[in-house]
Short mmCIF file of C-alpha atoms and ligand atoms in Angstrom, two decimals:
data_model
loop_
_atom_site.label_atom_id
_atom_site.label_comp_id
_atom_site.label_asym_id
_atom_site.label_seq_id
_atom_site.Cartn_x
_atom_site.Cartn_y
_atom_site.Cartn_z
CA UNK A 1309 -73.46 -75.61 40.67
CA UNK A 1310 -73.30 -73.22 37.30
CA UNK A 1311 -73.13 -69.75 37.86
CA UNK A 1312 -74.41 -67.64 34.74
CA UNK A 1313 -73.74 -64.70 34.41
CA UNK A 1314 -73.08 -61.03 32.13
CA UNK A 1315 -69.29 -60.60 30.95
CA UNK A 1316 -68.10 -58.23 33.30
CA UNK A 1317 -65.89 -55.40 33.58
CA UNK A 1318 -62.28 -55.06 35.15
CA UNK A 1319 -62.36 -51.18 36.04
CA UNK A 1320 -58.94 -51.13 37.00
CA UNK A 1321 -56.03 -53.47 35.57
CA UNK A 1322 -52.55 -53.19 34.29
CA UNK A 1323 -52.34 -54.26 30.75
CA UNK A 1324 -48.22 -53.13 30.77
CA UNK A 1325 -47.05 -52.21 27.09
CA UNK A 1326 -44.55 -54.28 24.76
CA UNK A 1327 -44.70 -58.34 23.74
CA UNK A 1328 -46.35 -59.10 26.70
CA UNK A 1329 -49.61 -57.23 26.00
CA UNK A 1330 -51.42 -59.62 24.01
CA UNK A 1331 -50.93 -62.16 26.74
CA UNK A 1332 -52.40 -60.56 29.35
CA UNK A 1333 -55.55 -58.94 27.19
CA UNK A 1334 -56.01 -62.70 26.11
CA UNK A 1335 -55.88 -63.54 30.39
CA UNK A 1336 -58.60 -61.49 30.66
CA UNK A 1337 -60.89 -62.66 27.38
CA UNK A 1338 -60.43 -65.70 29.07
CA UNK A 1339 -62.21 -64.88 32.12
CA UNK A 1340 -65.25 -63.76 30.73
CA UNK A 1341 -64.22 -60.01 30.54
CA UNK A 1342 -65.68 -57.73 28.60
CA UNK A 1343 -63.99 -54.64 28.78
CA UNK A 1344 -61.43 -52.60 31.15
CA UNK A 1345 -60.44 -49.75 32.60
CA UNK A 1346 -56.80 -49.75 31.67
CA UNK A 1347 -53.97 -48.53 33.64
CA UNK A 1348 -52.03 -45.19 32.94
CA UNK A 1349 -48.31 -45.80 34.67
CA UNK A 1350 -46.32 -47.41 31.76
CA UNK A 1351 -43.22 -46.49 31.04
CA UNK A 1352 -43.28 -43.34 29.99
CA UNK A 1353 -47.00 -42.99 31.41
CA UNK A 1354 -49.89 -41.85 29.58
CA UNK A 1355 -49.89 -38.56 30.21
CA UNK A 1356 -51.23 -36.75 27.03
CA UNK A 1357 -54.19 -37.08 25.01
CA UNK A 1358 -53.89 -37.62 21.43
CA UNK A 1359 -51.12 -38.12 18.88
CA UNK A 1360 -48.18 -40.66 19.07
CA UNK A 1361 -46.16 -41.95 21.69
CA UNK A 1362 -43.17 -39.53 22.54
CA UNK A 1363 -40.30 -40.10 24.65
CA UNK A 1364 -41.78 -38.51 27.45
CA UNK A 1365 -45.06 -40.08 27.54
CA UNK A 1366 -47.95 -42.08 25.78
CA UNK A 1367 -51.12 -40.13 24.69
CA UNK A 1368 -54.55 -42.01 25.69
CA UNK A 1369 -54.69 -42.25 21.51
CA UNK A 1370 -51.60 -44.29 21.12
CA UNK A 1371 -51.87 -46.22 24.00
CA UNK A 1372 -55.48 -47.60 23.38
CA UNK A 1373 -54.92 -48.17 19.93
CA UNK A 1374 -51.37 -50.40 21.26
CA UNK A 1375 -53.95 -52.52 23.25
CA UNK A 1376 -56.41 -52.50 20.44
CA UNK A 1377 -54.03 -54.16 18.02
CA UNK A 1378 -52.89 -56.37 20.94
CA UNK A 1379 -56.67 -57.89 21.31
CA UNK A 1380 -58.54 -55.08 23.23
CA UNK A 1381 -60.28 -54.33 19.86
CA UNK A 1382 -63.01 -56.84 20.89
CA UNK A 1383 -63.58 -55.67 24.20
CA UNK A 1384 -66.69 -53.31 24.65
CA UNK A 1385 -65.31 -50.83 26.52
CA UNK A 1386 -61.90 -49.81 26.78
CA UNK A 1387 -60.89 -46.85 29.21
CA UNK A 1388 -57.73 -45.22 29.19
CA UNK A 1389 -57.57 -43.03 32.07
CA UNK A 1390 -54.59 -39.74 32.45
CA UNK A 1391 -51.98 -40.16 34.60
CA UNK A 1392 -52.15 -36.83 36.30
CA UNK A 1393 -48.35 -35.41 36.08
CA UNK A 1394 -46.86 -31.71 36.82
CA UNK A 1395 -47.70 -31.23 33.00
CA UNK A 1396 -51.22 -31.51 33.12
CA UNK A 1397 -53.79 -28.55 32.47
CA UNK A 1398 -57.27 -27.29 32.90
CA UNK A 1399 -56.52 -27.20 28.77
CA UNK A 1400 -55.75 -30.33 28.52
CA UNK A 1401 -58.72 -31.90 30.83
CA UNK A 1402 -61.24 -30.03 28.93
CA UNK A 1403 -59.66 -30.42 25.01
CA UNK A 1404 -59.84 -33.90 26.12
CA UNK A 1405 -63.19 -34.51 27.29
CA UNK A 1406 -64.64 -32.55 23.97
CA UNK A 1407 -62.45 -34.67 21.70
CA UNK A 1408 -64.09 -37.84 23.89
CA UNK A 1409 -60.92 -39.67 24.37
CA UNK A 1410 -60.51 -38.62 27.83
CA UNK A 1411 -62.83 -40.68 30.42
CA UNK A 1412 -61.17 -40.60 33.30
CA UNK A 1413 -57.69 -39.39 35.23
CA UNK A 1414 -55.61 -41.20 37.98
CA UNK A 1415 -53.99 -40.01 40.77
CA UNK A 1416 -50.84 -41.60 42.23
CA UNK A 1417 -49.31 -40.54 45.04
CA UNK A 1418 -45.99 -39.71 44.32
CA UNK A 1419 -43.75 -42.95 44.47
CA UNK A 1420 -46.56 -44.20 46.20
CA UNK A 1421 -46.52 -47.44 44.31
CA UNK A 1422 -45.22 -49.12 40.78
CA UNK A 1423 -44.45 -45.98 38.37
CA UNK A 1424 -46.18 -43.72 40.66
CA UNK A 1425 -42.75 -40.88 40.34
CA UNK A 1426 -44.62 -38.98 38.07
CA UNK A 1427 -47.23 -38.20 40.77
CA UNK A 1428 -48.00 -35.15 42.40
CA UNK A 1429 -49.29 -34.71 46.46
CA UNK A 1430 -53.01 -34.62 46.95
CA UNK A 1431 -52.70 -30.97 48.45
CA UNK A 1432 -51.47 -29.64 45.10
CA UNK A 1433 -54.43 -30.57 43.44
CA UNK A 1434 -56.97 -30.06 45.84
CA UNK A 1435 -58.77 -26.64 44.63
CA UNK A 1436 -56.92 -26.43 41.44
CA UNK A 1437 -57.57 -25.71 37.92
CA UNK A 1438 -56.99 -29.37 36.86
CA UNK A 1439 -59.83 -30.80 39.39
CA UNK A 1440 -62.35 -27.70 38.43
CA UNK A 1441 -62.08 -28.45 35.05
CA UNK A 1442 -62.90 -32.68 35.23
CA UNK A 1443 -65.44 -31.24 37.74
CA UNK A 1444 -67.00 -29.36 34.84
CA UNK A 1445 -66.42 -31.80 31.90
CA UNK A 1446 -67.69 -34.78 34.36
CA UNK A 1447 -64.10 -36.32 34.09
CA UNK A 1448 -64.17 -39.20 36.57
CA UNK A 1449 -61.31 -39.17 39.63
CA UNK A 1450 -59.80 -42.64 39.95
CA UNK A 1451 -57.72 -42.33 43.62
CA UNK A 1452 -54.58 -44.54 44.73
CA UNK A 1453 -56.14 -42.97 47.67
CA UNK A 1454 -52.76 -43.23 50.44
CA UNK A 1455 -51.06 -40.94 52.28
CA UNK A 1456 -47.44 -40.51 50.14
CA UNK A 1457 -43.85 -39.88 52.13
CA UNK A 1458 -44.90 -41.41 55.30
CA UNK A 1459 -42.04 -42.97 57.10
CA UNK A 1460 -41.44 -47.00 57.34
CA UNK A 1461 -43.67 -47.16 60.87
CA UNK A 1462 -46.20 -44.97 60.20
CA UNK A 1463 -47.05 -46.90 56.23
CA UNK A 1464 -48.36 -49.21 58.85
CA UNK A 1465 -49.07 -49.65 62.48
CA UNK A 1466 -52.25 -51.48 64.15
CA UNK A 1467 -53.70 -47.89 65.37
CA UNK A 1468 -53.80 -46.36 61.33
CA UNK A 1469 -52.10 -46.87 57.78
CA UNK A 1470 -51.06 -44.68 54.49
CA UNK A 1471 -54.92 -45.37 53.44
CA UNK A 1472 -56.78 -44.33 56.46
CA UNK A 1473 -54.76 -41.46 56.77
CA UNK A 1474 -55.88 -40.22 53.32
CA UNK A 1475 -59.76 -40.81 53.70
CA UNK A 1476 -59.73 -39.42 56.89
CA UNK A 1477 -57.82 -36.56 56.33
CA UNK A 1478 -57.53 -36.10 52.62
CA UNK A 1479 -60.76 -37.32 50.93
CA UNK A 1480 -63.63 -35.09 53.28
CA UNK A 1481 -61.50 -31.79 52.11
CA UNK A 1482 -61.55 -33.12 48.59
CA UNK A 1483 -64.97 -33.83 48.44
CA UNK A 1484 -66.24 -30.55 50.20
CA UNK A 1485 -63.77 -28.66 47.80
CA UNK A 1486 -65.07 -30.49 44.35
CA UNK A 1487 -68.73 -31.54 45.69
CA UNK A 1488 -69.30 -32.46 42.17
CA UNK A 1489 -66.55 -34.13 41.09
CA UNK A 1490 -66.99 -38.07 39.84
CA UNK A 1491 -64.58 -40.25 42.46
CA UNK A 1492 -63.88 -43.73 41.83
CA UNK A 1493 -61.77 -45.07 45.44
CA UNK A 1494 -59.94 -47.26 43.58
CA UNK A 1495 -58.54 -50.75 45.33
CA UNK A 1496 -60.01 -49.62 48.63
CA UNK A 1497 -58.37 -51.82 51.21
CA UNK A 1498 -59.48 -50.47 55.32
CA UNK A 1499 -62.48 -50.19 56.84
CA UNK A 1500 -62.09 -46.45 57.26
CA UNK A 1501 -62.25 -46.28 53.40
CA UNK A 1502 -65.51 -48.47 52.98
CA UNK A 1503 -67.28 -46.58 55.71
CA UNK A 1504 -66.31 -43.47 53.88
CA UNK A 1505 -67.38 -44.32 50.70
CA UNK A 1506 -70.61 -45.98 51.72
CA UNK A 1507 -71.47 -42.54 53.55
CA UNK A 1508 -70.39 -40.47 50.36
CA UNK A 1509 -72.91 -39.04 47.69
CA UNK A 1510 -73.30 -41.30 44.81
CA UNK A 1511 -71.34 -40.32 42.64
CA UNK A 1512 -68.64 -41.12 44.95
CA UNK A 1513 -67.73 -44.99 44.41
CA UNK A 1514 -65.00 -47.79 44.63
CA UNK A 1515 -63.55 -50.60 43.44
CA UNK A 1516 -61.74 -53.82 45.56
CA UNK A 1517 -59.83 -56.75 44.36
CA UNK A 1518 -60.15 -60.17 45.13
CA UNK A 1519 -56.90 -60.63 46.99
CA UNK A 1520 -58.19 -57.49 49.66
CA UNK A 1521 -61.60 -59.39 49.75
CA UNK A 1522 -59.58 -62.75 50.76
CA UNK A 1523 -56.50 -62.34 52.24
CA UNK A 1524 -55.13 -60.24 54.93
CA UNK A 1525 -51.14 -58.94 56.49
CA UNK A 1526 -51.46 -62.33 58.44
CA UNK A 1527 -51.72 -64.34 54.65
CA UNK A 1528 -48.46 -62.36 53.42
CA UNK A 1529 -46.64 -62.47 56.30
CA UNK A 1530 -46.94 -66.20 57.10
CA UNK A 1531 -44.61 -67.75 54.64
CA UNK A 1532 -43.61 -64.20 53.29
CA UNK A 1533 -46.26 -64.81 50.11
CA UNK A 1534 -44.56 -62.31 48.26
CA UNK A 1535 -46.66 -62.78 45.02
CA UNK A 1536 -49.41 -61.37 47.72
CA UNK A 1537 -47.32 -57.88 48.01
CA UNK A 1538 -49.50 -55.30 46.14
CA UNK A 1539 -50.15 -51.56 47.34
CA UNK A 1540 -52.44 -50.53 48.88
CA UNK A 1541 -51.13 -53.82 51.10
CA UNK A 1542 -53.49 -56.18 52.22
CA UNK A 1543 -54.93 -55.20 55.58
CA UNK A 1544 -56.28 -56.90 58.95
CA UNK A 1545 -59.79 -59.16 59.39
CA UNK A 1546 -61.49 -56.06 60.35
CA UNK A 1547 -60.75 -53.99 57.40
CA UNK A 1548 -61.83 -57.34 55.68
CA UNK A 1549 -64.97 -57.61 57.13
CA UNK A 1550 -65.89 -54.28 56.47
CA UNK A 1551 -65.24 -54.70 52.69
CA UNK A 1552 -66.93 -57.98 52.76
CA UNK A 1553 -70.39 -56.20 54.05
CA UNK A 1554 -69.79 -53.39 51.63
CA UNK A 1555 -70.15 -55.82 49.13
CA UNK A 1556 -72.97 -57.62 50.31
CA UNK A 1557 -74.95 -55.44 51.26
CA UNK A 1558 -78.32 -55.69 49.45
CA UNK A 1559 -79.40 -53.13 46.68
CA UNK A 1560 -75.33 -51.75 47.09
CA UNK A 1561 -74.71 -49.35 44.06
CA UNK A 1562 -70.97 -48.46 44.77
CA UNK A 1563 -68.87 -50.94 45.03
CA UNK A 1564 -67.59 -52.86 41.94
CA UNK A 1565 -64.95 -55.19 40.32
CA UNK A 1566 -61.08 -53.86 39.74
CA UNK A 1567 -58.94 -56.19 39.94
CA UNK A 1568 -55.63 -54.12 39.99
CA UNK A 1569 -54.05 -57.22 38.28
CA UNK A 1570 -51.17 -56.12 37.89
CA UNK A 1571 -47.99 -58.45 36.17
CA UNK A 1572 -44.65 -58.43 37.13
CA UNK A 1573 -41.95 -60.53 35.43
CA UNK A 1574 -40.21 -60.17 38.43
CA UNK A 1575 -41.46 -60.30 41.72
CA UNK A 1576 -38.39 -60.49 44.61
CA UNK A 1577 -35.13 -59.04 43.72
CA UNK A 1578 -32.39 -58.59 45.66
CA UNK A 1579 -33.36 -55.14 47.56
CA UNK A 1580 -37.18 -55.75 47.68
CA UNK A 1581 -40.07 -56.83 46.23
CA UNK A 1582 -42.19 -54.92 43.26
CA UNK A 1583 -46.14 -54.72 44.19
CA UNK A 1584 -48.78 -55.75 42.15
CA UNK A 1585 -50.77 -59.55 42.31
CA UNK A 1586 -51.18 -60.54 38.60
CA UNK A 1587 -54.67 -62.22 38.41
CA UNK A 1588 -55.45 -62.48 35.48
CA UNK A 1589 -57.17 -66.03 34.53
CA UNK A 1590 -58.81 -66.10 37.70
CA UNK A 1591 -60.47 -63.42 38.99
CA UNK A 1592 -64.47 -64.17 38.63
CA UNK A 1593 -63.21 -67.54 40.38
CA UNK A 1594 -61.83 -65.59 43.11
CA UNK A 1595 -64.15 -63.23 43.40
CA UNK A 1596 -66.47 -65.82 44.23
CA UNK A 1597 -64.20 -67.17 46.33
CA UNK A 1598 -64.61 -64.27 48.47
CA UNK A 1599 -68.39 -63.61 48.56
CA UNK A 1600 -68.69 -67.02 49.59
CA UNK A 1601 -66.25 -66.70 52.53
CA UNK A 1602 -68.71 -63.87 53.32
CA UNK A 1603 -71.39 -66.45 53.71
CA UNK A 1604 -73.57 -66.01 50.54
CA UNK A 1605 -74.87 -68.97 49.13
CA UNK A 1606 -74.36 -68.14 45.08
CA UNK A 1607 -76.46 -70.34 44.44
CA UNK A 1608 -79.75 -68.34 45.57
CA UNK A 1609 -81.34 -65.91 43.69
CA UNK A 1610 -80.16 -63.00 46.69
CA UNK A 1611 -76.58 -64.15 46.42
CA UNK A 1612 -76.30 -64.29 42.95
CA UNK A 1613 -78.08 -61.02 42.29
CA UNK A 1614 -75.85 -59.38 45.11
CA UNK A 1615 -72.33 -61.11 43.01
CA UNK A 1616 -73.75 -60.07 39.23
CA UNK A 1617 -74.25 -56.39 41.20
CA UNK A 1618 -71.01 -56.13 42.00
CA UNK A 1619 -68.69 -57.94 39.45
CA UNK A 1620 -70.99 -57.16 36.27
CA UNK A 1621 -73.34 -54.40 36.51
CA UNK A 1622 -72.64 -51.59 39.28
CA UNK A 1623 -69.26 -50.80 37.33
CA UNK A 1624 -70.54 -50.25 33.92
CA UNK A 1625 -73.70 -48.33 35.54
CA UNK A 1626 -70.99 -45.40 37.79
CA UNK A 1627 -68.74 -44.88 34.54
CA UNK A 1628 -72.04 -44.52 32.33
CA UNK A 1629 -71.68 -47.58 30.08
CA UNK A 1630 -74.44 -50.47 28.99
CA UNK A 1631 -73.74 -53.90 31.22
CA UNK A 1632 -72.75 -56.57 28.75
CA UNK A 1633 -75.07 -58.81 26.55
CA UNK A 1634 -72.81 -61.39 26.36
CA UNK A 1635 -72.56 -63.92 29.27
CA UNK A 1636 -69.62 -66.24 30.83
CA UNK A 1637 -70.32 -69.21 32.71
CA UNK A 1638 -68.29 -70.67 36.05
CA UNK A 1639 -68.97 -73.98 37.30
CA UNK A 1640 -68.30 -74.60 41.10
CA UNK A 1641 -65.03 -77.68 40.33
CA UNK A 1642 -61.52 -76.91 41.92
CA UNK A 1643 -58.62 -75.62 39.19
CA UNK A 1644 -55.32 -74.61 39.63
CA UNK A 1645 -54.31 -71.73 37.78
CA UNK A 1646 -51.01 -72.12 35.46
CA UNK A 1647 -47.99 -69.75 35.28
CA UNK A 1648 -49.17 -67.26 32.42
CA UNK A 1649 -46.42 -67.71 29.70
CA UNK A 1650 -45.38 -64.75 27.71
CA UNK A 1651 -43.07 -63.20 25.56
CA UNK A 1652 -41.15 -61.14 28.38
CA UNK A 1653 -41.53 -64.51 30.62
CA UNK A 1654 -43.90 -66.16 33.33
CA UNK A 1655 -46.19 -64.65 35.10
CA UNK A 1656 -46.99 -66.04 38.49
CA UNK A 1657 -50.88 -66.02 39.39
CA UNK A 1658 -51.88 -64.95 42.91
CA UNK A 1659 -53.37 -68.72 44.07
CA UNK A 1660 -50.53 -70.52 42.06
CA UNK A 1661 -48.26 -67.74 43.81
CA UNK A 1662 -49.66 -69.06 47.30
CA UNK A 1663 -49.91 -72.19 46.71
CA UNK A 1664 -53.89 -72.56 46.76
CA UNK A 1665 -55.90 -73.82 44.42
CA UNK A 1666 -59.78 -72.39 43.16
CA UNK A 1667 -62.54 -73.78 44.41
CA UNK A 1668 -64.53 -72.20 40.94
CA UNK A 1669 -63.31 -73.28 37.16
CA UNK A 1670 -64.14 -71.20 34.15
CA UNK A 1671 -66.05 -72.86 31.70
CA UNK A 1672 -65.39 -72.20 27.61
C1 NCD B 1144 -49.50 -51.68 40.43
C2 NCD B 1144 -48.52 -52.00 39.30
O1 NCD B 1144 -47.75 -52.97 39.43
O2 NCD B 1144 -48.55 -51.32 38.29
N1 NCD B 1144 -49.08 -52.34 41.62
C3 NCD B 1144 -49.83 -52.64 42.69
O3 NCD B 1144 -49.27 -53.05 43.72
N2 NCD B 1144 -51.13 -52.52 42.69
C4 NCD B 1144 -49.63 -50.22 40.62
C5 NCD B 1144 -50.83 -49.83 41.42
O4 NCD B 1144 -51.95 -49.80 40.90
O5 NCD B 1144 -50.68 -49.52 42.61
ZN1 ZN B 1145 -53.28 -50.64 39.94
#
């Protein structure tokens, strides 16, 4: 079996900065990507517009043109969303938005996850100048949507997590404060989350990674598969489930590919482990992985239409941006996936880092 299909989009990956960069652009050429939606929270973050890189932060400016020169100067789209900080303005959003460079913003929560310190709590933008202004300019919200400074037991019991917390108790006062405001959920995880964005106006969407469309706590725990440890953290077969039919459901217009790969020279140190699953290489592949699991057959016109929806086309369509002309081709052959060699050393892939193979190879 051959699966055909339009380059696709990764609306959310980490792309890091220094030697390494042209590496992990070149992962994702590889995989029949097309363009991406490129991570703010490098070190300094992005957290200006235009001019060069200071001490204190990148600006969108010299930040895309460091991945351009790297090999994201062939990609059709490249999106360099702000990293919301203390420092940022209405000023800023709206100077930003006429000058064109500015696309999008991210919210982390504060140390919620990798480089996330610069972040600010949900409350103190909710009904602020900064959200009023993107609201205006049409500046898409991309959400780490969790609840931040929540104690070791309540991150994560059986009864409700970080992320639930946040769409049930964050997200409705967001939305009812900005009701225009463009929201991309990003790396949606729980049940709770799908339901909510499935029930939200349109332009209220999300994007899920292959490793919370596959895996679950039970996969990271047994073992400890620490190259499984992202945040949001993978979740239990009912939060699965739910993501699975959120994908799969017919006609679906919200949900689409973000992969959150996210590299990490080093996984498990001594006093923990840093999050992010670096899958790069091999996402389509797992991706279809998933959809399968869910019980599509890809090879029928419904399950291939529902896949191409969802990796290819419903992305490009919520940030406002042609689907690709170009296509990429999978064939349905088991591969392993390689340790990623680069110049600030390997990178483990997810399946290589759990010691499972692909049941889907890239073709050239
Ligand atoms: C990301 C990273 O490593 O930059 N890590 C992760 O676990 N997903 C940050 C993020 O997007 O949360
Ligand atoms: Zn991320």
């Amino acid at each position: 079996m051959t699966l055909t299909l339009p380059r696709w989009f990764d609306l959310h990956t980490h792309f890091r900065q220094g030697s390494a960069v042209a590496s992990y652009i070149k992962a994702h050429l590889d995989m029949g990507c097309a363009g991406a939606l490129a991570m703010p929270n490098t070190q300094p973050p992005v957290s200006r517009i235009s001019g060069a890189a200071e001490t204190d932060g990148w600006s969108i400016e010299s930040y895309s043109t460091e991945l351009r020169a790297a090999g994201a100067e062939v990609f059709e789209q490249l999106i360099v969303p702000l990293y919301l900080t203390r420092q940022t303005t209405a000023e800023i959003i709206r100077e930003g938005a006429v000058s064109g460079l500015l696309r999008a913003c991210k919210y982390y929560p504060p140390h919620g996850t990798t480089n996330a310190e610069h972040g600010l709590p949900m409350d103190d933008l909710i009904g602020g100048e900064v959200f009023q202004a993107m609201e205006e300019c049409g500046v898409i919200l991309c959400i780490h949507g969790e609840q931040h400074a929540l104690s070791g037991p309540d991150y994560i019991d059986a009864q409700q997590n970080a992320e639930t917390l946040f769409y049930k108790e964050r997200m409705p006062q967001l939305l009812a404060t900005h009701p225009k405001l463009r929201i991309v959920c990003e790396h949606i995880t729980t049940r709770v989350a799908a339901e909510f964005v499935a029930a939200a106006p349109n332009h209220v969407g999300a994007t899920i990674t292959p490793q919370h469309l596959l895996y679950t706590l039970g996969h990271l725990i047994r073992g400890l598969k620490y190259h499984l440890y992202c945040l949001p953290i993978v979740k239990f077969q009912e939060d699965r489930a739910a993501l699975r039919v959120a994908v799969t459901t017919t006609g679906q217009t919200k949900f689409f590919a973000g992969t959150d790969s996210a590299p990490h020279t080093t996984k498990a140190t001594a006093c923990g482990c840093a999050a992010g699953c670096f899958t790069g290489g091999c996402a389509p592949q797992l991706y279809a992985m998933a959809f399968e699991e869910a019980g599509l057959d890809l090879s029928s016109a419904e399950g291939h239409a529902l896949f191409e929806r969802f990796l290819c086309l419903n992305g490009p369509a919520f940030y406002g941006f042609p689907a690709s002309a170009q296509r990429f081709q999978m064939e349905k052959a088991t591969s392993q996936t390689p340790l990623l060699e680069t110049p600030a050393g390997p990178i483990t892939p997810l399946p290589l880092g759990m010691g499972l193979e692909l049941t889907w190879r890239m073709m050239e």
